[in-house]
mmCIF file with all atom_site columns, C-alpha atoms in Angstrom:
data_model
loop_
_atom_site.group_PDB
_atom_site.id
_atom_site.type_symbol
_atom_site.label_atom_id
_atom_site.label_alt_id
_atom_site.label_comp_id
_atom_site.label_asym_id
_atom_site.label_entity_id
_atom_site.label_seq_id
_atom_site.pdbx_PDB_ins_code
_atom_site.Cartn_x
_atom_site.Cartn_y
_atom_site.Cartn_z
_atom_site.occupancy
_atom_site.B_iso_or_equiv
_atom_site.pdbx_formal_charge
_atom_site.auth_seq_id
_atom_site.auth_comp_id
_atom_site.auth_asym_id
_atom_site.auth_atom_id
_atom_site.pdbx_PDB_model_num
ATOM 1   C CA . GLN Z 1 1   ? -13.039 7.179   11.311  1.00 92.00 ? 1   GLN Z CA 1
ATOM 2   C CA . VAL Z 1 2   ? -11.524 6.094   8.037   1.00 95.00 ? 2   VAL Z CA 1
ATOM 3   C CA . GLN Z 1 3   ? -12.506 3.002   6.090   1.00 97.00 ? 3   GLN Z CA 1
ATOM 4   C CA . LEU Z 1 4   ? -10.154 1.381   3.593   1.00 97.00 ? 4   LEU Z CA 1
ATOM 5   C CA . VAL Z 1 5   ? -11.120 -1.225  1.012   1.00 97.00 ? 5   VAL Z CA 1
ATOM 6   C CA . GLU Z 1 6   ? -8.507  -2.963  -1.105  1.00 97.00 ? 6   GLU Z CA 1
ATOM 7   C CA . SER Z 1 7   ? -9.094  -4.605  -4.465  1.00 96.00 ? 7   SER Z CA 1
ATOM 8   C CA . GLY Z 1 8   ? -7.140  -5.989  -7.373  1.00 97.00 ? 8   GLY Z CA 1
ATOM 9   C CA . GLY Z 1 9   ? -5.422  -8.995  -5.865  1.00 96.00 ? 9   GLY Z CA 1
ATOM 10  C CA . GLY Z 1 10  ? -5.278  -12.339 -7.601  1.00 97.00 ? 10  GLY Z CA 1
ATOM 11  C CA . MET Z 1 11  ? -3.031  -14.980 -9.086  1.00 97.00 ? 11  MET Z CA 1
ATOM 12  C CA . VAL Z 1 12  ? -0.395  -14.226 -11.678 1.00 98.00 ? 12  VAL Z CA 1
ATOM 13  C CA . GLN Z 1 13  ? 2.652   -15.917 -13.111 1.00 98.00 ? 13  GLN Z CA 1
ATOM 14  C CA . ALA Z 1 14  ? 6.137   -14.690 -12.377 1.00 98.00 ? 14  ALA Z CA 1
ATOM 15  C CA . GLY Z 1 15  ? 6.983   -11.712 -14.539 1.00 98.00 ? 15  GLY Z CA 1
ATOM 16  C CA . GLY Z 1 16  ? 3.378   -10.604 -14.691 1.00 98.00 ? 16  GLY Z CA 1
ATOM 17  C CA . SER Z 1 17  ? 1.691   -7.475  -13.362 1.00 98.00 ? 17  SER Z CA 1
ATOM 18  C CA . LEU Z 1 18  ? -1.137  -6.564  -11.035 1.00 98.00 ? 18  LEU Z CA 1
ATOM 19  C CA . ARG Z 1 19  ? -2.600  -3.266  -9.954  1.00 98.00 ? 19  ARG Z CA 1
ATOM 20  C CA . LEU Z 1 20  ? -3.939  -2.982  -6.447  1.00 98.00 ? 20  LEU Z CA 1
ATOM 21  C CA . SER Z 1 21  ? -6.353  -0.243  -5.442  1.00 97.00 ? 21  SER Z CA 1
ATOM 22  C CA . CYS Z 1 22  ? -7.369  1.110   -2.061  1.00 97.00 ? 22  CYS Z CA 1
ATOM 23  C CA . ALA Z 1 23  ? -10.482 3.227   -1.736  1.00 96.00 ? 23  ALA Z CA 1
ATOM 24  C CA . ALA Z 1 24  ? -10.685 5.451   1.323   1.00 96.00 ? 24  ALA Z CA 1
ATOM 25  C CA . SER Z 1 25  ? -13.935 6.721   2.794   1.00 95.00 ? 25  SER Z CA 1
ATOM 26  C CA . GLY Z 1 26  ? -15.088 8.470   5.939   1.00 95.00 ? 26  GLY Z CA 1
ATOM 27  C CA . ARG Z 1 27  ? -12.844 11.174  7.376   1.00 93.00 ? 27  ARG Z CA 1
ATOM 28  C CA . THR Z 1 28  ? -10.548 11.250  4.365   1.00 90.00 ? 28  THR Z CA 1
ATOM 29  C CA . ASP Z 1 29  ? -9.594  14.840  5.136   1.00 91.00 ? 29  ASP Z CA 1
ATOM 30  C CA . SER Z 1 30  ? -7.786  13.508  8.212   1.00 92.00 ? 30  SER Z CA 1
ATOM 31  C CA . ILE Z 1 31  ? -5.451  11.279  6.177   1.00 92.00 ? 31  ILE Z CA 1
ATOM 32  C CA . TYR Z 1 32  ? -1.870  12.512  5.842   1.00 93.00 ? 32  TYR Z CA 1
ATOM 33  C CA . ALA Z 1 33  ? -0.435  9.498   4.052   1.00 94.00 ? 33  ALA Z CA 1
ATOM 34  C CA . LEU Z 1 34  ? -1.531  6.171   2.609   1.00 95.00 ? 34  LEU Z CA 1
ATOM 35  C CA . GLY Z 1 35  ? 0.649   3.129   2.505   1.00 96.00 ? 35  GLY Z CA 1
ATOM 36  C CA . TRP Z 1 36  ? 0.826   -0.485  1.424   1.00 97.00 ? 36  TRP Z CA 1
ATOM 37  C CA . PHE Z 1 37  ? 2.138   -3.285  3.570   1.00 97.00 ? 37  PHE Z CA 1
ATOM 38  C CA . ARG Z 1 38  ? 2.295   -7.009  2.948   1.00 98.00 ? 38  ARG Z CA 1
ATOM 39  C CA . GLN Z 1 39  ? 2.470   -10.155 4.997   1.00 97.00 ? 39  GLN Z CA 1
ATOM 40  C CA . ALA Z 1 40  ? 3.645   -13.443 3.567   1.00 96.00 ? 40  ALA Z CA 1
ATOM 41  C CA . PRO Z 1 41  ? 2.781   -16.772 5.214   1.00 91.00 ? 41  PRO Z CA 1
ATOM 42  C CA . GLY Z 1 42  ? 4.891   -17.295 8.294   1.00 94.00 ? 42  GLY Z CA 1
ATOM 43  C CA . LYS Z 1 43  ? 6.512   -13.876 8.037   1.00 96.00 ? 43  LYS Z CA 1
ATOM 44  C CA . GLU Z 1 44  ? 6.080   -10.536 9.702   1.00 96.00 ? 44  GLU Z CA 1
ATOM 45  C CA . ARG Z 1 45  ? 4.254   -7.722  8.025   1.00 95.00 ? 45  ARG Z CA 1
ATOM 46  C CA . GLU Z 1 46  ? 6.551   -5.499  6.001   1.00 96.00 ? 46  GLU Z CA 1
ATOM 47  C CA . PHE Z 1 47  ? 6.311   -2.046  4.491   1.00 96.00 ? 47  PHE Z CA 1
ATOM 48  C CA . VAL Z 1 48  ? 5.970   -1.819  0.702   1.00 97.00 ? 48  VAL Z CA 1
ATOM 49  C CA . ALA Z 1 49  ? 5.254   1.775   -0.303  1.00 97.00 ? 49  ALA Z CA 1
ATOM 50  C CA . ALA Z 1 50  ? 3.645   5.005   0.877   1.00 96.00 ? 50  ALA Z CA 1
ATOM 51  C CA . ILE Z 1 51  ? 2.447   8.259   -0.608  1.00 95.00 ? 51  ILE Z CA 1
ATOM 52  C CA . ILE Z 1 52  ? 1.668   11.555  1.001   1.00 91.00 ? 52  ILE Z CA 1
ATOM 53  C CA . THR Z 1 53  ? -1.914  12.717  0.544   1.00 87.00 ? 53  THR Z CA 1
ATOM 54  C CA . TRP Z 1 54  ? -1.915  16.061  2.305   1.00 71.00 ? 54  TRP Z CA 1
ATOM 55  C CA . SER Z 1 55  ? -0.061  17.921  -0.432  1.00 72.00 ? 55  SER Z CA 1
ATOM 56  C CA . GLY Z 1 56  ? 2.745   17.275  -2.854  1.00 74.00 ? 56  GLY Z CA 1
ATOM 57  C CA . THR Z 1 57  ? 3.781   14.000  -4.409  1.00 82.00 ? 57  THR Z CA 1
ATOM 58  C CA . ASP Z 1 58  ? 6.271   12.481  -1.978  1.00 91.00 ? 58  ASP Z CA 1
ATOM 59  C CA . THR Z 1 59  ? 6.485   8.706   -2.125  1.00 93.00 ? 59  THR Z CA 1
ATOM 60  C CA . GLN Z 1 60  ? 8.479   6.092   -0.320  1.00 94.00 ? 60  GLN Z CA 1
ATOM 61  C CA . THR Z 1 61  ? 9.203   2.583   -1.628  1.00 96.00 ? 61  THR Z CA 1
ATOM 62  C CA . ALA Z 1 62  ? 10.853  -0.403  0.001   1.00 96.00 ? 62  ALA Z CA 1
ATOM 63  C CA . ASN Z 1 63  ? 14.174  -1.454  -1.497  1.00 96.00 ? 63  ASN Z CA 1
ATOM 64  C CA . SER Z 1 64  ? 12.818  -4.951  -2.117  1.00 95.00 ? 64  SER Z CA 1
ATOM 65  C CA . VAL Z 1 65  ? 10.285  -3.638  -4.651  1.00 97.00 ? 65  VAL Z CA 1
ATOM 66  C CA . LYS Z 1 66  ? 11.945  -0.479  -5.912  1.00 96.00 ? 66  LYS Z CA 1
ATOM 67  C CA . GLY Z 1 67  ? 11.960  -0.338  -9.685  1.00 97.00 ? 67  GLY Z CA 1
ATOM 68  C CA . ARG Z 1 68  ? 9.119   -2.865  -9.921  1.00 98.00 ? 68  ARG Z CA 1
ATOM 69  C CA . PHE Z 1 69  ? 6.322   -1.359  -7.817  1.00 98.00 ? 69  PHE Z CA 1
ATOM 70  C CA . ALA Z 1 70  ? 4.945   2.171   -8.029  1.00 97.00 ? 70  ALA Z CA 1
ATOM 71  C CA . ILE Z 1 71  ? 2.433   3.900   -5.800  1.00 96.00 ? 71  ILE Z CA 1
ATOM 72  C CA . SER Z 1 72  ? 0.122   6.631   -7.032  1.00 94.00 ? 72  SER Z CA 1
ATOM 73  C CA . ARG Z 1 73  ? -3.048  8.351   -5.931  1.00 92.00 ? 73  ARG Z CA 1
ATOM 74  C CA . ASP Z 1 74  ? -6.265  9.581   -7.499  1.00 90.00 ? 74  ASP Z CA 1
ATOM 75  C CA . ASP Z 1 75  ? -7.474  12.458  -5.359  1.00 82.00 ? 75  ASP Z CA 1
ATOM 76  C CA . SER Z 1 76  ? -10.808 12.703  -7.146  1.00 80.00 ? 76  SER Z CA 1
ATOM 77  C CA . LYS Z 1 77  ? -11.652 9.170   -6.025  1.00 79.00 ? 77  LYS Z CA 1
ATOM 78  C CA . ASN Z 1 78  ? -9.813  9.114   -2.690  1.00 88.00 ? 78  ASN Z CA 1
ATOM 79  C CA . THR Z 1 79  ? -7.976  6.107   -4.043  1.00 93.00 ? 79  THR Z CA 1
ATOM 80  C CA . VAL Z 1 80  ? -4.389  4.955   -3.962  1.00 95.00 ? 80  VAL Z CA 1
ATOM 81  C CA . HIS Z 1 81  ? -2.969  2.420   -6.389  1.00 97.00 ? 81  HIS Z CA 1
ATOM 82  C CA . LEU Z 1 82  ? -0.024  0.057   -6.268  1.00 98.00 ? 82  LEU Z CA 1
ATOM 83  C CA . GLN Z 1 83  ? 1.201   -0.935  -9.710  1.00 98.00 ? 83  GLN Z CA 1
ATOM 84  C CA . MET Z 1 84  ? 3.217   -4.119  -9.410  1.00 98.00 ? 84  MET Z CA 1
ATOM 85  C CA . ASN Z 1 85  ? 5.322   -5.190  -12.375 1.00 98.00 ? 85  ASN Z CA 1
ATOM 86  C CA . ASN Z 1 86  ? 7.756   -8.048  -12.917 1.00 98.00 ? 86  ASN Z CA 1
ATOM 87  C CA . LEU Z 1 87  ? 6.214   -9.926  -10.016 1.00 98.00 ? 87  LEU Z CA 1
ATOM 88  C CA . LYS Z 1 88  ? 8.223   -12.644 -8.316  1.00 97.00 ? 88  LYS Z CA 1
ATOM 89  C CA . PRO Z 1 89  ? 7.093   -15.646 -6.260  1.00 97.00 ? 89  PRO Z CA 1
ATOM 90  C CA . GLU Z 1 90  ? 8.506   -13.913 -3.172  1.00 96.00 ? 90  GLU Z CA 1
ATOM 91  C CA . ASP Z 1 91  ? 5.942   -11.139 -3.685  1.00 98.00 ? 91  ASP Z CA 1
ATOM 92  C CA . THR Z 1 92  ? 3.232   -13.615 -2.708  1.00 98.00 ? 92  THR Z CA 1
ATOM 93  C CA . ALA Z 1 93  ? 1.463   -12.176 0.327   1.00 98.00 ? 93  ALA Z CA 1
ATOM 94  C CA . VAL Z 1 94  ? -1.657  -10.508 1.609   1.00 98.00 ? 94  VAL Z CA 1
ATOM 95  C CA . TYR Z 1 95  ? -1.377  -6.829  0.804   1.00 98.00 ? 95  TYR Z CA 1
ATOM 96  C CA . TYR Z 1 96  ? -2.860  -4.289  3.188   1.00 98.00 ? 96  TYR Z CA 1
ATOM 97  C CA . CYS Z 1 97  ? -3.678  -0.647  2.695   1.00 97.00 ? 97  CYS Z CA 1
ATOM 98  C CA . ALA Z 1 98  ? -3.104  1.626   5.664   1.00 97.00 ? 98  ALA Z CA 1
ATOM 99  C CA . ALA Z 1 99  ? -3.730  5.278   6.472   1.00 96.00 ? 99  ALA Z CA 1
ATOM 100 C CA . SER Z 1 100 ? -1.811  7.637   8.715   1.00 94.00 ? 100 SER Z CA 1
ATOM 101 C CA . GLY Z 1 101 ? -3.358  10.739  10.183  1.00 90.00 ? 101 GLY Z CA 1
ATOM 102 C CA . VAL Z 1 102 ? -0.119  11.931  11.739  1.00 89.00 ? 102 VAL Z CA 1
ATOM 103 C CA . ALA Z 1 103 ? 1.468   14.946  10.027  1.00 87.00 ? 103 ALA Z CA 1
ATOM 104 C CA . SER Z 1 104 ? 4.830   13.273  9.716   1.00 86.00 ? 104 SER Z CA 1
ATOM 105 C CA . TRP Z 1 105 ? 6.699   12.127  6.616   1.00 87.00 ? 105 TRP Z CA 1
ATOM 106 C CA . PRO Z 1 106 ? 7.516   9.428   6.033   1.00 87.00 ? 106 PRO Z CA 1
ATOM 107 C CA . PRO Z 1 107 ? 5.199   7.795   8.540   1.00 88.00 ? 107 PRO Z CA 1
ATOM 108 C CA . VAL Z 1 108 ? 6.607   5.197   10.876  1.00 88.00 ? 108 VAL Z CA 1
ATOM 109 C CA . SER Z 1 109 ? 4.703   1.949   11.134  1.00 87.00 ? 109 SER Z CA 1
ATOM 110 C CA . TRP Z 1 110 ? 2.858   2.733   14.353  1.00 88.00 ? 110 TRP Z CA 1
ATOM 111 C CA . GLU Z 1 111 ? 1.494   5.953   12.893  1.00 92.00 ? 111 GLU Z CA 1
ATOM 112 C CA . TYR Z 1 112 ? -0.736  3.990   10.549  1.00 95.00 ? 112 TYR Z CA 1
ATOM 113 C CA . GLY Z 1 113 ? -3.938  3.943   12.541  1.00 94.00 ? 113 GLY Z CA 1
ATOM 114 C CA . TYR Z 1 114 ? -6.344  2.593   9.946   1.00 96.00 ? 114 TYR Z CA 1
ATOM 115 C CA . TRP Z 1 115 ? -6.079  -0.650  8.037   1.00 97.00 ? 115 TRP Z CA 1
ATOM 116 C CA . GLY Z 1 116 ? -8.002  -2.427  5.331   1.00 97.00 ? 116 GLY Z CA 1
ATOM 117 C CA . GLN Z 1 117 ? -8.909  -6.105  5.299   1.00 97.00 ? 117 GLN Z CA 1
ATOM 118 C CA . GLY Z 1 118 ? -6.227  -7.008  2.784   1.00 97.00 ? 118 GLY Z CA 1
ATOM 119 C CA . THR Z 1 119 ? -6.152  -8.495  -0.685  1.00 98.00 ? 119 THR Z CA 1
ATOM 120 C CA . ARG Z 1 120 ? -4.264  -11.655 -1.558  1.00 98.00 ? 120 ARG Z CA 1
ATOM 121 C CA . VAL Z 1 121 ? -1.585  -11.754 -4.247  1.00 98.00 ? 121 VAL Z CA 1
ATOM 122 C CA . THR Z 1 122 ? -0.201  -15.085 -5.390  1.00 98.00 ? 122 THR Z CA 1
ATOM 123 C CA . VAL Z 1 123 ? 2.686   -15.273 -7.823  1.00 98.00 ? 123 VAL Z CA 1
ATOM 124 C CA . SER Z 1 124 ? 3.470   -18.660 -9.310  1.00 97.00 ? 124 SER Z CA 1
ATOM 125 C CA . SER Z 1 125 ? 6.845   -19.631 -10.716 1.00 93.00 ? 125 SER Z CA 1
#
């Protein structure tokens, strides 16, 4: 089993920045990739970014946030971060961390078998 705990959400004005963190525990050696998803009110969950954890530095970022969001990892702390810059009101959502144990890159959505509880991000105009 893998446990994921997100932190770093909050309220910010448009143009501001936030840094989300996701701490993984448990069978972290079984994780192949970590990703961030978000779900806005009344909308379906959507992919934001992912990073491979097995080896290398491959990342994947959604077009909607490319150039503004960056994903990184801290192997010593089993933590992945999502740096969000130039935030827009449409970035308002609950952000979820997810882990994939499938040796496939990039992971498809159903390969993410572990999910955190989410952290809320609100961007005001």
